[in-house]
Every structure is written in structure tokens, then in C-alpha cells.
mmCIF file of C-alpha atoms in Angstrom:
data_model
loop_
_atom_site.group_PDB
_atom_site.id
_atom_site.type_symbol
_atom_site.label_atom_id
_atom_site.label_comp_id
_atom_site.label_asym_id
_atom_site.label_seq_id
_atom_site.Cartn_x
_atom_site.Cartn_y
_atom_site.Cartn_z
ATOM 1 C CA LEU R 1 -22.320 -0.042 -9.481
ATOM 2 C CA GLU R 2 -22.067 3.709 -9.347
ATOM 3 C CA ASN R 3 -21.731 5.808 -12.504
ATOM 4 C CA SER R 4 -18.146 6.748 -11.652
ATOM 5 C CA MET R 5 -17.233 3.082 -11.535
ATOM 6 C CA LEU R 6 -18.957 2.386 -14.829
ATOM 7 C CA VAL R 7 -16.792 5.075 -16.439
ATOM 8 C CA VAL R 8 -13.626 3.283 -15.410
ATOM 9 C CA LEU R 9 -15.023 -0.109 -16.385
ATOM 10 C CA THR R 10 -16.051 0.908 -19.859
ATOM 11 C CA THR R 11 -13.451 3.479 -20.893
ATOM 12 C CA LEU R 12 -10.366 2.083 -19.191
ATOM 13 C CA VAL R 13 -10.876 -1.627 -18.823
ATOM 14 C CA GLY R 14 -13.141 -2.265 -21.769
ATOM 15 C CA PHE R 15 -15.560 -4.645 -20.108
ATOM 16 C CA VAL R 16 -18.200 -4.588 -17.418
ATOM 17 C CA LEU R 17 -17.457 -6.425 -14.220
ATOM 18 C CA VAL R 18 -20.243 -8.848 -13.369
ATOM 19 C CA VAL R 19 -20.582 -9.254 -9.624
ATOM 20 C CA SER R 20 -22.103 -12.495 -8.444
ATOM 21 C CA PRO R 21 -25.133 -12.010 -6.216
ATOM 22 C CA SER R 22 -24.493 -12.574 -2.540
ATOM 23 C CA CYS R 23 -26.761 -13.606 0.253
ATOM 24 C CA ALA R 24 -27.322 -11.429 3.283
ATOM 25 C CA SER R 25 -24.843 -12.308 6.001
ATOM 26 C CA THR R 26 -26.022 -14.132 9.103
ATOM 27 C CA ILE R 27 -23.158 -13.083 11.360
ATOM 28 C CA SER R 28 -23.834 -11.826 14.876
ATOM 29 C CA PRO R 29 -23.510 -8.031 15.292
ATOM 30 C CA THR R 30 -21.464 -8.475 18.462
ATOM 31 C CA LEU R 31 -18.072 -10.115 18.975
ATOM 32 C CA PRO R 32 -17.766 -13.262 21.080
ATOM 33 C CA SER R 33 -16.026 -13.096 24.454
ATOM 34 C CA ASN R 34 -12.630 -14.221 23.121
ATOM 35 C CA MET R 35 -12.510 -11.163 20.828
ATOM 36 C CA ALA R 36 -14.296 -8.638 23.032
ATOM 37 C CA GLY R 37 -12.237 -5.651 24.067
ATOM 38 C CA LYS R 38 -9.832 -5.965 21.139
ATOM 39 C CA SER R 39 -9.310 -3.402 18.426
ATOM 40 C CA PHE R 40 -8.592 -4.725 14.933
ATOM 41 C CA VAL R 41 -6.508 -2.540 12.623
ATOM 42 C CA PHE R 42 -6.261 -3.409 8.934
ATOM 43 C CA VAL R 43 -3.592 -1.873 6.688
ATOM 44 C CA MET R 44 -4.415 -1.820 2.975
ATOM 45 C CA GLY R 45 -3.320 -0.326 -0.327
ATOM 46 C CA ALA R 46 -1.915 -1.217 -3.725
ATOM 47 C CA HIS R 47 0.989 -3.637 -3.755
ATOM 48 C CA HIS R 48 4.309 -1.843 -3.249
ATOM 49 C CA SER R 49 2.551 1.301 -2.021
ATOM 50 C CA GLY R 50 4.044 1.384 1.476
ATOM 51 C CA THR R 51 1.861 -1.017 3.451
ATOM 52 C CA THR R 52 4.845 -2.992 4.738
ATOM 53 C CA LEU R 53 6.505 0.210 5.889
ATOM 54 C CA MET R 54 3.402 1.158 7.888
ATOM 55 C CA ASP R 55 3.252 -2.387 9.262
ATOM 56 C CA LEU R 56 6.840 -2.243 10.507
ATOM 57 C CA ILE R 57 6.525 1.230 11.981
ATOM 58 C CA PHE R 58 3.417 0.529 14.006
ATOM 59 C CA CYS R 59 4.316 -3.040 14.886
ATOM 60 C CA SER R 60 7.131 -1.497 16.919
ATOM 61 C CA HIS R 61 4.500 0.067 19.195
ATOM 62 C CA HIS R 62 4.140 -1.571 22.602
ATOM 63 C CA GLN R 63 0.332 -1.670 22.400
ATOM 64 C CA ILE R 64 0.115 -3.437 19.030
ATOM 65 C CA SER R 65 0.456 -7.105 18.215
ATOM 66 C CA CYS R 66 1.280 -7.971 14.601
ATOM 67 C CA LEU R 67 1.421 -11.151 12.588
ATOM 68 C CA VAL R 68 4.671 -13.089 12.265
ATOM 69 C CA THR R 69 3.663 -15.731 9.753
ATOM 70 C CA HIS R 70 6.889 -16.955 8.142
ATOM 71 C CA LYS R 71 5.009 -16.226 4.903
ATOM 72 C CA LYS R 72 5.303 -13.392 2.395
ATOM 73 C CA GLU R 73 5.703 -10.096 4.225
ATOM 74 C CA ASP R 74 3.799 -11.441 7.254
ATOM 75 C CA GLU R 75 0.478 -10.908 5.483
ATOM 76 C CA GLY R 76 -2.659 -12.430 6.965
ATOM 77 C CA GLN R 77 -4.129 -13.266 3.561
ATOM 78 C CA HIS R 78 -1.606 -16.097 3.210
ATOM 79 C CA VAL R 79 -2.389 -17.863 6.509
ATOM 80 C CA GLN R 80 -6.180 -18.146 6.403
ATOM 81 C CA THR R 81 -8.719 -20.209 4.443
ATOM 82 C CA VAL R 82 -11.898 -18.153 4.800
ATOM 83 C CA TYR R 83 -11.356 -16.202 1.557
ATOM 84 C CA GLU R 84 -8.960 -16.569 -1.350
ATOM 85 C CA PRO R 85 -5.685 -14.613 -1.412
ATOM 86 C CA ALA R 86 -4.920 -12.345 -4.344
ATOM 87 C CA ARG R 87 -2.419 -14.744 -5.886
ATOM 88 C CA LYS R 88 -5.281 -17.154 -6.624
ATOM 89 C CA LEU R 89 -7.452 -14.440 -8.124
ATOM 90 C CA GLY R 90 -5.161 -13.209 -10.881
ATOM 91 C CA GLY R 91 -2.112 -12.014 -8.967
ATOM 92 C CA MET R 92 -1.100 -8.516 -7.971
ATOM 93 C CA GLU R 93 -1.553 -7.116 -11.481
ATOM 94 C CA LYS R 94 -5.095 -8.407 -12.097
ATOM 95 C CA TYR R 95 -6.739 -9.534 -8.858
ATOM 96 C CA ALA R 96 -9.056 -6.527 -8.532
ATOM 97 C CA TYR R 97 -10.896 -7.547 -11.701
ATOM 98 C CA ASN R 98 -11.925 -10.872 -10.187
ATOM 99 C CA PRO R 99 -15.390 -10.576 -8.580
ATOM 100 C CA LYS R 100 -14.236 -12.842 -5.736
ATOM 101 C CA SER R 101 -11.772 -10.160 -4.659
ATOM 102 C CA HIS R 102 -14.431 -7.612 -3.767
ATOM 103 C CA LEU R 103 -16.105 -8.729 -0.560
ATOM 104 C CA THR R 104 -18.687 -6.619 1.270
ATOM 105 C CA GLU R 105 -21.152 -6.891 4.143
ATOM 106 C CA THR R 106 -23.422 -8.978 1.893
ATOM 107 C CA SER R 107 -20.933 -11.828 1.472
ATOM 108 C CA ASN R 108 -22.187 -15.282 2.343
ATOM 109 C CA LEU R 109 -18.772 -15.877 3.911
ATOM 110 C CA LEU R 110 -19.853 -13.721 6.840
ATOM 111 C CA THR R 111 -20.886 -16.307 9.411
ATOM 112 C CA ASP R 112 -20.127 -16.769 13.086
ATOM 113 C CA GLU R 113 -18.266 -19.944 12.191
ATOM 114 C CA ASN R 114 -15.996 -18.117 9.737
ATOM 115 C CA ARG R 115 -15.422 -15.309 12.224
ATOM 116 C CA GLU R 116 -14.120 -17.837 14.764
ATOM 117 C CA LYS R 117 -12.131 -19.614 12.068
ATOM 118 C CA LEU R 118 -10.428 -16.447 10.808
ATOM 119 C CA PHE R 119 -9.612 -15.252 14.311
ATOM 120 C CA ARG R 120 -8.281 -18.691 15.259
ATOM 121 C CA GLN R 121 -6.073 -18.912 12.183
ATOM 122 C CA TRP R 122 -4.603 -15.429 12.670
ATOM 123 C CA SER R 123 -4.233 -15.933 16.418
ATOM 124 C CA LYS R 124 -1.533 -18.497 15.717
ATOM 125 C CA TYR R 125 0.646 -15.702 14.364
ATOM 126 C CA TRP R 126 -0.186 -12.585 16.379
ATOM 127 C CA THR R 127 2.819 -12.186 18.623
ATOM 128 C CA ASP R 128 0.934 -11.263 21.806
ATOM 129 C CA LEU R 129 -2.833 -11.667 22.110
ATOM 130 C CA SER R 130 -2.837 -9.849 25.424
ATOM 131 C CA LYS R 131 -2.202 -6.523 23.675
ATOM 132 C CA PRO R 132 -5.256 -4.339 23.031
ATOM 133 C CA VAL R 133 -4.647 -3.764 19.300
ATOM 134 C CA LEU R 134 -4.294 -6.567 16.759
ATOM 135 C CA LEU R 135 -2.937 -5.449 13.372
ATOM 136 C CA GLU R 136 -3.194 -7.290 10.066
ATOM 137 C CA LYS R 137 -1.602 -6.039 6.859
ATOM 138 C CA SER R 138 -2.485 -7.333 3.397
ATOM 139 C CA PRO R 139 -2.683 -5.048 0.340
ATOM 140 C CA PRO R 140 -5.873 -6.767 -0.978
ATOM 141 C CA ASN R 141 -7.719 -5.580 2.141
ATOM 142 C CA LEU R 142 -8.350 -2.660 -0.209
ATOM 143 C CA MET R 143 -11.092 -4.794 -1.760
ATOM 144 C CA LYS R 144 -12.399 -6.329 1.463
ATOM 145 C CA SER R 145 -12.753 -3.474 3.924
ATOM 146 C CA ARG R 146 -16.553 -3.648 4.248
ATOM 147 C CA PHE R 147 -16.324 -7.418 4.677
ATOM 148 C CA LEU R 148 -13.682 -7.123 7.403
ATOM 149 C CA GLN R 149 -15.628 -4.362 9.153
ATOM 150 C CA THR R 150 -18.671 -6.603 9.359
ATOM 151 C CA MET R 151 -16.590 -9.627 10.347
ATOM 152 C CA PHE R 152 -15.056 -7.858 13.347
ATOM 153 C CA THR R 153 -17.819 -5.233 13.871
ATOM 154 C CA PRO R 154 -17.664 -1.519 13.025
ATOM 155 C CA GLU R 155 -17.010 -0.616 16.649
ATOM 156 C CA ALA R 156 -13.856 -2.743 16.844
ATOM 157 C CA THR R 157 -12.256 -2.141 13.439
ATOM 158 C CA LYS R 158 -10.103 0.625 11.979
ATOM 159 C CA PHE R 159 -8.551 0.868 8.519
ATOM 160 C CA LEU R 160 -5.353 2.578 7.421
ATOM 161 C CA MET R 161 -4.998 2.942 3.674
ATOM 162 C CA VAL R 162 -1.656 3.787 2.053
ATOM 163 C CA MET R 163 -1.720 5.392 -1.376
ATOM 164 C CA ARG R 164 1.135 5.891 -3.819
ATOM 165 C CA HIS R 165 1.459 7.028 -7.426
ATOM 166 C CA PRO R 166 0.876 3.948 -9.612
ATOM 167 C CA PHE R 167 4.257 4.330 -11.291
ATOM 168 C CA GLY R 168 5.863 4.188 -7.872
ATOM 169 C CA THR R 169 4.128 0.893 -7.144
ATOM 170 C CA PHE R 170 5.577 -0.969 -10.121
ATOM 171 C CA ARG R 171 8.804 0.950 -10.781
ATOM 172 C CA ILE R 172 11.028 -2.041 -9.992
ATOM 173 C CA LYS R 173 9.626 -4.025 -12.888
ATOM 174 C CA LEU R 174 10.216 -1.123 -15.242
ATOM 175 C CA ALA R 175 13.753 -0.617 -13.977
ATOM 176 C CA HIS R 176 14.769 -4.244 -14.474
ATOM 177 C CA LYS R 177 12.777 -5.501 -17.440
ATOM 178 C CA ARG R 178 13.446 -3.963 -20.819
ATOM 179 C CA LYS R 179 10.469 -5.771 -22.336
ATOM 180 C CA HIS R 180 8.225 -3.818 -19.952
ATOM 181 C CA GLN R 181 9.914 -0.550 -20.892
ATOM 182 C CA LYS R 182 9.426 -1.130 -24.614
ATOM 183 C CA ALA R 183 5.760 -2.039 -24.211
ATOM 184 C CA CYS R 184 5.078 0.394 -21.376
ATOM 185 C CA CYS R 185 2.809 2.974 -22.963
ATOM 186 C CA ARG R 186 1.048 0.744 -25.472
ATOM 187 C CA GLY R 187 0.405 -2.119 -23.091
ATOM 188 C CA TYR R 188 2.172 -2.986 -19.844
ATOM 189 C CA CYS R 189 2.158 0.348 -17.997
ATOM 190 C CA ARG R 190 -1.240 1.289 -19.374
ATOM 191 C CA ASP R 191 -2.738 -1.972 -18.129
ATOM 192 C CA LEU R 192 -1.179 -1.656 -14.664
ATOM 193 C CA ILE R 193 -2.442 1.905 -14.287
ATOM 194 C CA ARG R 194 -5.913 0.791 -15.346
ATOM 195 C CA HIS R 195 -5.839 -1.944 -12.707
ATOM 196 C CA TRP R 196 -4.645 0.583 -10.101
ATOM 197 C CA LEU R 197 -7.512 2.892 -11.063
ATOM 198 C CA PHE R 198 -10.052 0.083 -11.013
ATOM 199 C CA ALA R 199 -9.046 -1.041 -7.509
ATOM 200 C CA HIS R 200 -9.017 2.493 -6.130
ATOM 201 C CA GLU R 201 -12.377 3.352 -7.704
ATOM 202 C CA LEU R 202 -13.919 0.398 -5.886
ATOM 203 C CA ALA R 203 -12.104 1.338 -2.688
ATOM 204 C CA ALA R 204 -13.398 4.908 -2.984
ATOM 205 C CA GLU R 205 -16.943 3.583 -3.030
ATOM 206 C CA ASP R 206 -16.270 1.311 -0.071
ATOM 207 C CA VAL R 207 -14.392 3.582 2.325
ATOM 208 C CA HIS R 208 -17.316 5.944 2.726
ATOM 209 C CA LEU R 209 -19.243 3.041 4.236
ATOM 210 C CA LEU R 210 -16.578 2.409 6.862
ATOM 211 C CA LYS R 211 -16.899 3.744 10.381
ATOM 212 C CA ASP R 212 -13.197 4.437 10.998
ATOM 213 C CA VAL R 213 -10.794 4.836 8.089
ATOM 214 C CA LYS R 214 -7.908 7.131 7.234
ATOM 215 C CA PHE R 215 -5.485 7.260 4.350
ATOM 216 C CA ILE R 216 -1.963 8.531 4.007
ATOM 217 C CA LYS R 217 -0.056 9.320 0.843
ATOM 218 C CA TYR R 218 3.330 7.660 0.742
ATOM 219 C CA GLU R 219 4.867 10.693 -0.988
ATOM 220 C CA LYS R 220 3.761 13.034 1.773
ATOM 221 C CA PHE R 221 5.266 10.728 4.383
ATOM 222 C CA VAL R 222 8.740 10.125 2.954
ATOM 223 C CA GLN R 223 9.236 13.214 0.798
ATOM 224 C CA GLY R 224 8.340 15.821 3.405
ATOM 225 C CA THR R 225 10.424 16.778 6.413
ATOM 226 C CA VAL R 226 11.109 14.450 9.313
ATOM 227 C CA LEU R 227 9.012 16.687 11.540
ATOM 228 C CA GLU R 228 6.107 16.261 9.119
ATOM 229 C CA ALA R 229 6.638 12.487 9.075
ATOM 230 C CA ARG R 230 6.528 12.424 12.877
ATOM 231 C CA LYS R 231 3.300 14.417 12.731
ATOM 232 C CA TYR R 232 1.802 11.739 10.489
ATOM 233 C CA MET R 233 2.939 9.001 12.844
ATOM 234 C CA HIS R 234 1.441 10.689 15.882
ATOM 235 C CA ALA R 235 -1.801 11.351 14.007
ATOM 236 C CA ILE R 236 -2.047 7.654 13.116
ATOM 237 C CA GLU R 237 -1.348 6.694 16.736
ATOM 238 C CA ASN R 238 -4.165 8.986 17.855
ATOM 239 C CA PHE R 239 -6.490 7.544 15.220
ATOM 240 C CA ILE R 240 -5.800 3.992 16.370
ATOM 241 C CA GLY R 241 -6.031 5.028 20.023
ATOM 242 C CA LEU R 242 -2.418 4.446 21.017
ATOM 243 C CA ASP R 243 -0.097 6.123 23.448
ATOM 244 C CA ASP R 244 2.710 8.116 21.858
ATOM 245 C CA GLY R 245 5.594 5.772 21.315
ATOM 246 C CA GLU R 246 7.802 5.129 18.315
ATOM 247 C CA HIS R 247 11.009 3.250 17.573
ATOM 248 C CA VAL R 248 11.853 4.775 14.226
ATOM 249 C CA SER R 249 14.925 6.502 12.871
ATOM 250 C CA PHE R 250 15.166 8.502 9.655
ATOM 251 C CA VAL R 251 17.930 8.322 7.063
ATOM 252 C CA TYR R 252 18.543 9.643 3.567
ATOM 253 C CA ARG R 253 20.986 9.162 0.722
ATOM 254 C CA ASN R 254 23.319 12.129 0.395
ATOM 255 C CA SER R 255 24.811 13.573 -2.794
ATOM 256 C CA GLU R 256 27.586 10.984 -2.675
ATOM 257 C CA GLY R 257 25.080 8.129 -2.606
ATOM 258 C CA ILE R 258 25.801 7.278 1.028
ATOM 259 C CA THR R 259 22.931 6.579 3.422
ATOM 260 C CA VAL R 260 23.287 8.775 6.502
ATOM 261 C CA PRO R 261 21.047 9.607 9.495
ATOM 262 C CA VAL R 262 18.959 12.751 9.399
ATOM 263 C CA SER R 263 20.503 15.036 11.997
ATOM 264 C CA SER R 264 18.435 17.052 14.444
ATOM 265 C CA THR R 265 19.318 20.244 12.568
ATOM 266 C CA GLU R 266 18.023 18.714 9.316
ATOM 267 C CA GLU R 267 14.674 17.485 10.597
ATOM 268 C CA ASN R 268 12.819 20.563 9.380
ATOM 269 C CA GLY R 269 14.459 20.599 5.950
ATOM 270 C CA HIS R 270 14.923 18.505 2.836
ATOM 271 C CA PRO R 271 18.629 17.630 2.600
ATOM 272 C CA TRP R 272 17.727 14.744 0.271
ATOM 273 C CA ASP R 273 16.589 17.219 -2.390
ATOM 274 C CA GLU R 274 20.089 18.589 -2.871
ATOM 275 C CA ASP R 275 20.959 15.929 -5.443
ATOM 276 C CA GLU R 276 17.930 14.035 -6.675
ATOM 277 C CA ASP R 277 20.057 12.220 -9.256
ATOM 278 C CA ALA R 278 21.880 10.442 -6.445
ATOM 279 C CA ILE R 279 18.577 8.892 -5.418
ATOM 280 C CA ILE R 280 17.471 7.968 -8.912
ATOM 281 C CA ASP R 281 20.776 6.695 -10.264
ATOM 282 C CA GLY R 282 21.775 4.812 -7.159
ATOM 283 C CA ASP R 283 18.372 3.345 -6.444
ATOM 284 C CA ASP R 284 18.545 0.275 -8.603
ATOM 285 C CA ASP R 285 21.852 -0.882 -7.164
ATOM 286 C CA ASP R 286 20.152 -2.196 -4.061
ATOM 287 C CA ASP R 287 17.194 -3.854 -5.745
ATOM 288 C CA ASN R 288 16.703 -7.585 -5.863
ATOM 289 C CA GLU R 289 14.603 -8.429 -8.875
ATOM 290 C CA ASP R 290 13.559 -11.733 -7.408
ATOM 291 C CA GLY R 291 12.199 -10.078 -4.314
ATOM 292 C CA ASP R 292 9.613 -7.796 -5.853
ATOM 293 C CA GLY R 293 6.839 -10.242 -6.492
ATOM 294 C CA ASP R 294 7.772 -10.350 -10.143
ATOM 295 C CA GLY R 295 7.392 -14.079 -10.595
ATOM 296 C CA ASP R 296 5.661 -15.542 -13.592
ATOM 297 C CA ASP R 297 2.990 -16.995 -11.368
ATOM 298 C CA GLY R 298 1.598 -13.544 -10.647
ATOM 299 C CA ASP R 299 2.199 -13.950 -6.951
ATOM 300 C CA ASP R 300 1.092 -11.031 -4.886
ATOM 301 C CA ASP R 301 3.681 -10.681 -2.175
ATOM 302 C CA ASP R 302 3.706 -7.125 -0.950
ATOM 303 C CA ASP R 303 7.431 -6.646 -0.947
ATOM 304 C CA ASP R 304 7.024 -2.897 -1.095
ATOM 305 C CA ASP R 305 10.213 -2.669 -3.067
ATOM 306 C CA ASP R 306 10.665 1.022 -2.538
ATOM 307 C CA GLU R 307 9.971 0.653 1.131
ATOM 308 C CA GLY R 308 12.501 -2.138 1.464
ATOM 309 C CA GLY R 309 10.484 -5.321 1.721
ATOM 310 C CA ASP R 310 12.461 -8.149 0.178
ATOM 311 C CA ASP R 311 10.899 -11.424 1.214
ATOM 312 C CA ASP R 312 14.063 -13.324 0.328
ATOM 313 C CA ASP R 313 15.985 -11.217 2.833
ATOM 314 C CA ALA R 314 13.480 -11.485 5.676
ATOM 315 C CA VAL R 315 14.663 -13.833 8.407
ATOM 316 C CA VAL R 316 12.218 -14.973 11.061
ATOM 317 C CA LYS R 317 13.927 -16.143 14.215
ATOM 318 C CA PRO R 318 12.741 -19.250 16.064
ATOM 319 C CA ASP R 319 11.573 -17.140 18.991
ATOM 320 C CA GLY R 320 8.958 -15.484 16.745
ATOM 321 C CA ASN R 321 10.729 -12.158 16.388
ATOM 322 C CA SER R 322 11.176 -11.088 12.781
ATOM 323 C CA SER R 323 14.617 -9.820 11.925
ATOM 324 C CA PHE R 324 14.381 -7.945 8.627
ATOM 325 C CA ARG R 325 17.590 -7.591 6.643
ATOM 326 C CA ARG R 326 15.976 -4.998 4.425
ATOM 327 C CA GLY R 327 18.530 -5.008 1.629
ATOM 328 C CA LEU R 328 16.501 -2.807 -0.678
ATOM 329 C CA LYS R 329 16.188 0.834 0.270
ATOM 330 C CA GLU R 330 13.770 2.591 2.529
ATOM 331 C CA TYR R 331 14.218 0.848 5.878
ATOM 332 C CA HIS R 332 16.127 -1.900 7.602
ATOM 333 C CA GLY R 333 16.341 -3.478 11.021
ATOM 334 C CA ASP R 334 13.657 -5.272 12.956
ATOM 335 C CA ARG R 335 10.283 -4.215 14.332
ATOM 336 C CA GLN R 336 11.972 -2.587 17.289
ATOM 337 C CA ASN R 337 14.330 -0.502 15.173
ATOM 338 C CA VAL R 338 12.993 0.628 11.813
ATOM 339 C CA SER R 339 14.909 3.076 9.641
ATOM 340 C CA VAL R 340 12.830 5.062 7.158
ATOM 341 C CA LYS R 341 14.638 6.387 4.123
ATOM 342 C CA MET R 342 13.462 9.888 3.372
ATOM 343 C CA GLY R 343 13.425 11.464 -0.062
ATOM 344 C CA SER R 344 12.758 8.208 -1.884
ATOM 345 C CA ALA R 345 9.236 8.770 -3.183
ATOM 346 C CA TYR R 346 10.207 9.766 -6.709
ATOM 347 C CA SER R 347 12.943 7.254 -7.424
ATOM 348 C CA TRP R 348 10.856 6.039 -10.373
ATOM 349 C CA VAL R 349 10.822 9.365 -12.243
ATOM 350 C CA GLY R 350 14.120 8.784 -14.048
ATOM 351 C CA VAL R 351 12.899 5.456 -15.404
ATOM 352 C CA TRP R 352 9.615 6.977 -16.596
ATOM 353 C CA GLU R 353 11.347 9.895 -18.306
ATOM 354 C CA LYS R 354 13.603 7.455 -20.146
ATOM 355 C CA ILE R 355 10.600 5.450 -21.326
ATOM 356 C CA TYR R 356 8.729 8.583 -22.389
ATOM 357 C CA ASN R 357 11.666 9.891 -24.400
ATOM 358 C CA GLN R 358 11.998 6.561 -26.197
ATOM 359 C CA ASN R 359 8.299 6.349 -27.091
ATOM 360 C CA PRO R 360 6.935 9.920 -27.039
ATOM 361 C CA GLU R 361 3.875 9.419 -29.252
ATOM 362 C CA GLU R 362 2.661 6.255 -27.528
ATOM 363 C CA CYS R 363 3.310 7.687 -24.074
ATOM 364 C CA GLU R 364 1.626 11.001 -24.812
ATOM 365 C CA ALA R 365 -1.487 9.130 -25.936
ATOM 366 C CA MET R 366 -1.516 7.095 -22.718
ATOM 367 C CA VAL R 367 -0.980 10.180 -20.582
ATOM 368 C CA ASN R 368 -3.806 12.087 -22.259
ATOM 369 C CA GLN R 369 -6.166 9.160 -21.806
ATOM 370 C CA LEU R 370 -5.432 8.272 -18.183
ATOM 371 C CA ASP R 371 -4.328 11.521 -16.544
ATOM 372 C CA PRO R 372 -7.867 12.872 -15.920
ATOM 373 C CA PHE R 373 -8.793 9.678 -14.060
ATOM 374 C CA LEU R 374 -5.604 9.688 -12.019
ATOM 375 C CA ARG R 375 -6.171 13.281 -10.923
ATOM 376 C CA LYS R 376 -9.233 12.104 -8.967
ATOM 377 C CA PHE R 377 -6.701 10.540 -6.604
ATOM 378 C CA GLY R 378 -4.309 13.478 -6.476
ATOM 379 C CA TYR R 379 -1.706 12.144 -8.925
ATOM 380 C CA SER R 380 -0.718 12.938 -12.484
ATOM 381 C CA LEU R 381 1.188 11.449 -15.409
ATOM 382 C CA LYS R 382 1.822 14.878 -16.912
ATOM 383 C CA HIS R 383 3.190 16.420 -13.710
ATOM 384 C CA VAL R 384 4.856 13.486 -12.009
ATOM 385 C CA HIS R 385 5.979 15.307 -8.845
ATOM 386 C CA TRP R 386 2.539 16.744 -8.180
ATOM 387 C CA VAL R 387 0.680 15.364 -5.165
ATOM 388 C CA GLY R 388 -2.721 16.963 -4.773
ATOM 389 C CA GLU R 389 -6.001 16.421 -3.014
ATOM 390 C CA ALA R 390 -7.809 13.169 -3.720
ATOM 391 C CA PRO R 391 -11.452 14.091 -4.369
ATOM 392 C CA ALA R 392 -12.359 10.398 -4.466
ATOM 393 C CA PHE R 393 -11.317 10.143 -0.802
ATOM 394 C CA ASN R 394 -12.602 13.421 0.569
ATOM 395 C CA ASN R 395 -12.418 13.951 4.318
ATOM 396 C CA ILE R 396 -10.480 10.816 5.274
ATOM 397 C CA ASP R 397 -6.954 12.262 5.232
ATOM 398 C CA ILE R 398 -4.908 11.281 8.265
ATOM 399 C CA VAL R 399 -3.914 14.923 8.815
ATOM 400 C CA ALA R 400 -4.976 18.213 7.284
ATOM 401 C CA THR R 401 -2.270 18.444 4.641
ATOM 402 C CA PRO R 402 -1.828 21.489 2.398
ATOM 403 C CA TYR R 403 -1.847 20.061 -1.121
ATOM 404 C CA ASP R 404 -0.553 21.816 -4.186
ATOM 405 C CA ALA R 405 -2.980 22.981 -6.837
ATOM 406 C CA TYR R 406 -2.792 21.174 -10.176
ATOM 407 C CA PRO R 407 -0.387 23.026 -12.501
ATOM 408 C CA ASN R 408 -2.066 25.032 -15.245
ATOM 409 C CA ASN R 409 0.313 24.009 -18.021
#
């Protein structure tokens, strides 16, 4: 392990991760004829970071085939038996600590037999195998990118990583569970941020060994202008090698709390910033606590609560087309008509400020301890609206985005 990883292991987690030795893989460096000519795109990121939103947006593209699994959020991890899904490795709040989660090109699971097995199992759920691009979305791909690159060859694989402030990824639990609010800074929130940091430190080591990988910050996508969001979408299409083609509309919640379309005259502005309280105060009304992967079993469904993924409200039609009744917030519709709710990236700030004001000493101690580590990824606990460069992921931004400098105070 690199020194930077050892820092996180020893100062944040408090123990050293012991990685079991792996044998060199025996897999063929070329794909068999039934996979030749395909491009495999893997979407990855922390749970509730926006991976489902990216999945829906790009699954609407005519050149991409996506999984319709009838399982949680149509994630490939739940419909294969080659490796263990995150729910069996500690759940969404702990899985990254399990050595079995981090698979690389040295894994003894990399065999020609397992390649055929994985492709066969996923092929049951890809909607159209004749399309040139096959997309699979599972948040724990964050820990398996090198493994997947070797499985499907560097020439045929691309990775899209979605990153979001850690508080944004588990805001729903804080909003609904008072026990989490009370223990936030001395336990619950601190532990979740440490897990977020641990997973992203490992990912930062891995992504620089990938041939084709880009990452996008959720805040930059939904908190900027619609024109900027379209620029991101086109940049991702170019990265994947797609023709221009989108089926996405943009909406926002106005000062009266009503969701309305973004008009053509508003596409270069931020009408959702006129009354941020309308977003924060009205946000929780649409949430379904049971749909955020908050079960006691630690299940890892990527409901992407702030992107609208409520597994209980997802209806899969018999013809294989998913009809998503996205009852939460950021989008709704099906894969041919996705609505992205703009201005929703900081809906968690009101909850965090409430927690901080209730426990100022505990929260200040947590902030002082973890903020320097979080800044490596362009986020902060002191300056919650700040989105800066991510030094840990240098040179893999999806577009050249002007980031704000870290505030001096």
C-alpha cells in the first residue's frame, strides 16, 4: 500500500487493512468472438452519489444497452456469481474495508471461464446485445475497476466515476433518523466519512492504472447551469464514443416549492438559487425512508436518494422496459424521458447546520480532524458549498472545469 493510503488507514480508520495475497491471473489478453467489437462502460462511485442518475441519462442513448435486472437499481453486482456483492461484504457503510471488495488485475478470479460466466450472466439482462456499447452500473465498481479492466481488456473498457460530497451521499439517513443526528459527530457521521475517504483513497490509487477513465462531480452537474450540464453530457458521450443524442429534460423547484421546467431563457442562469430554503425545507417531503438502502441488514442498494432512485417505486414492465416512478426528487420518467432536477446538490446543508449547532464542540473536533483529508478530493466540512479541484484524481476530469480556490478563512 502507498504511504497516502497508510495515512488514512492509521489515522482515520485505526487499523491496517490486510490484503490477502492473490495469484497472477491466467485470463487471455484478448476477448472471445462473442464479446469482440463491444465496448464495456462501467459506472462507479459511492452509494447515493449520482450513479443511478448517470445510468438513466446514458441508458436513454440509442447506442447503449443497459441492464434491466428486476433487482435493486438494475445493478449488475446483484445478478452475477463471479464476485461477492457489497451487501455480503459489510453493506454500503463498511464494504470497502473488506479485503474481498478490492479486486485488481492479480485476482485469481480472473479466468477465461469466469469471463464467459460474467458475460453470460449479464447478457440475460442487457436490453439489446446488438448495440455497440454495453453499460453496467454498480457503486462498488469503485473497488473493482482494475479487475473489470482486465476481465474485459483495457482496449474495450471505459469507466465513469461519479463523486459527491460525503454528506450528500448519506443525507437521507441524517434527515430521517434522530439517533444518527445525535451521534453524528462523535460516531455515525465520522465513521461514514472515514469509509468514504477509505474507498476513494483506494480508488485514487487504482484509477491511474486504468486506460480510459473520467470522473464527474455531482455538484458541478446539477448545481451549474443547464448549458453546463449539457456540456458535461456531450463530453461524456465523446469519451464513450457515442453520437450526440440525449433524451433529458431539466427541472427545478421554484421559490414556492413547485417543480417546473427550466425554460430556454433560464438555461444559462441559476433560477434555483433564488430561494435555497425552498430546496432544503421541501426536500424531505418527497423522501421514502424505506427506499434509501437504510435497512438493518446493511444492504447496498444504490437508490441515489438525492437523484431519485427509490427501488420500491421502480416498476419493471413485462416487456423489459423499466418504468421509473421516481417519487423522490431529482428525476422521474423512464429511460427514454429522464428529468434532472437542477439545484439539488446542497439539499443536505440545512440538516448538517442543524446538527452542528446542536453539538458544536463534537462537530468542530470532527471537522478539524477530517477536513484536510477531504480537501484532497475537492470537498470540505468547513466550507460546505466549496467544490474544488481533486488532487487525488488529477487529470481525469470529464471536462476542464474552473474550480474555486479553497477559502482562506
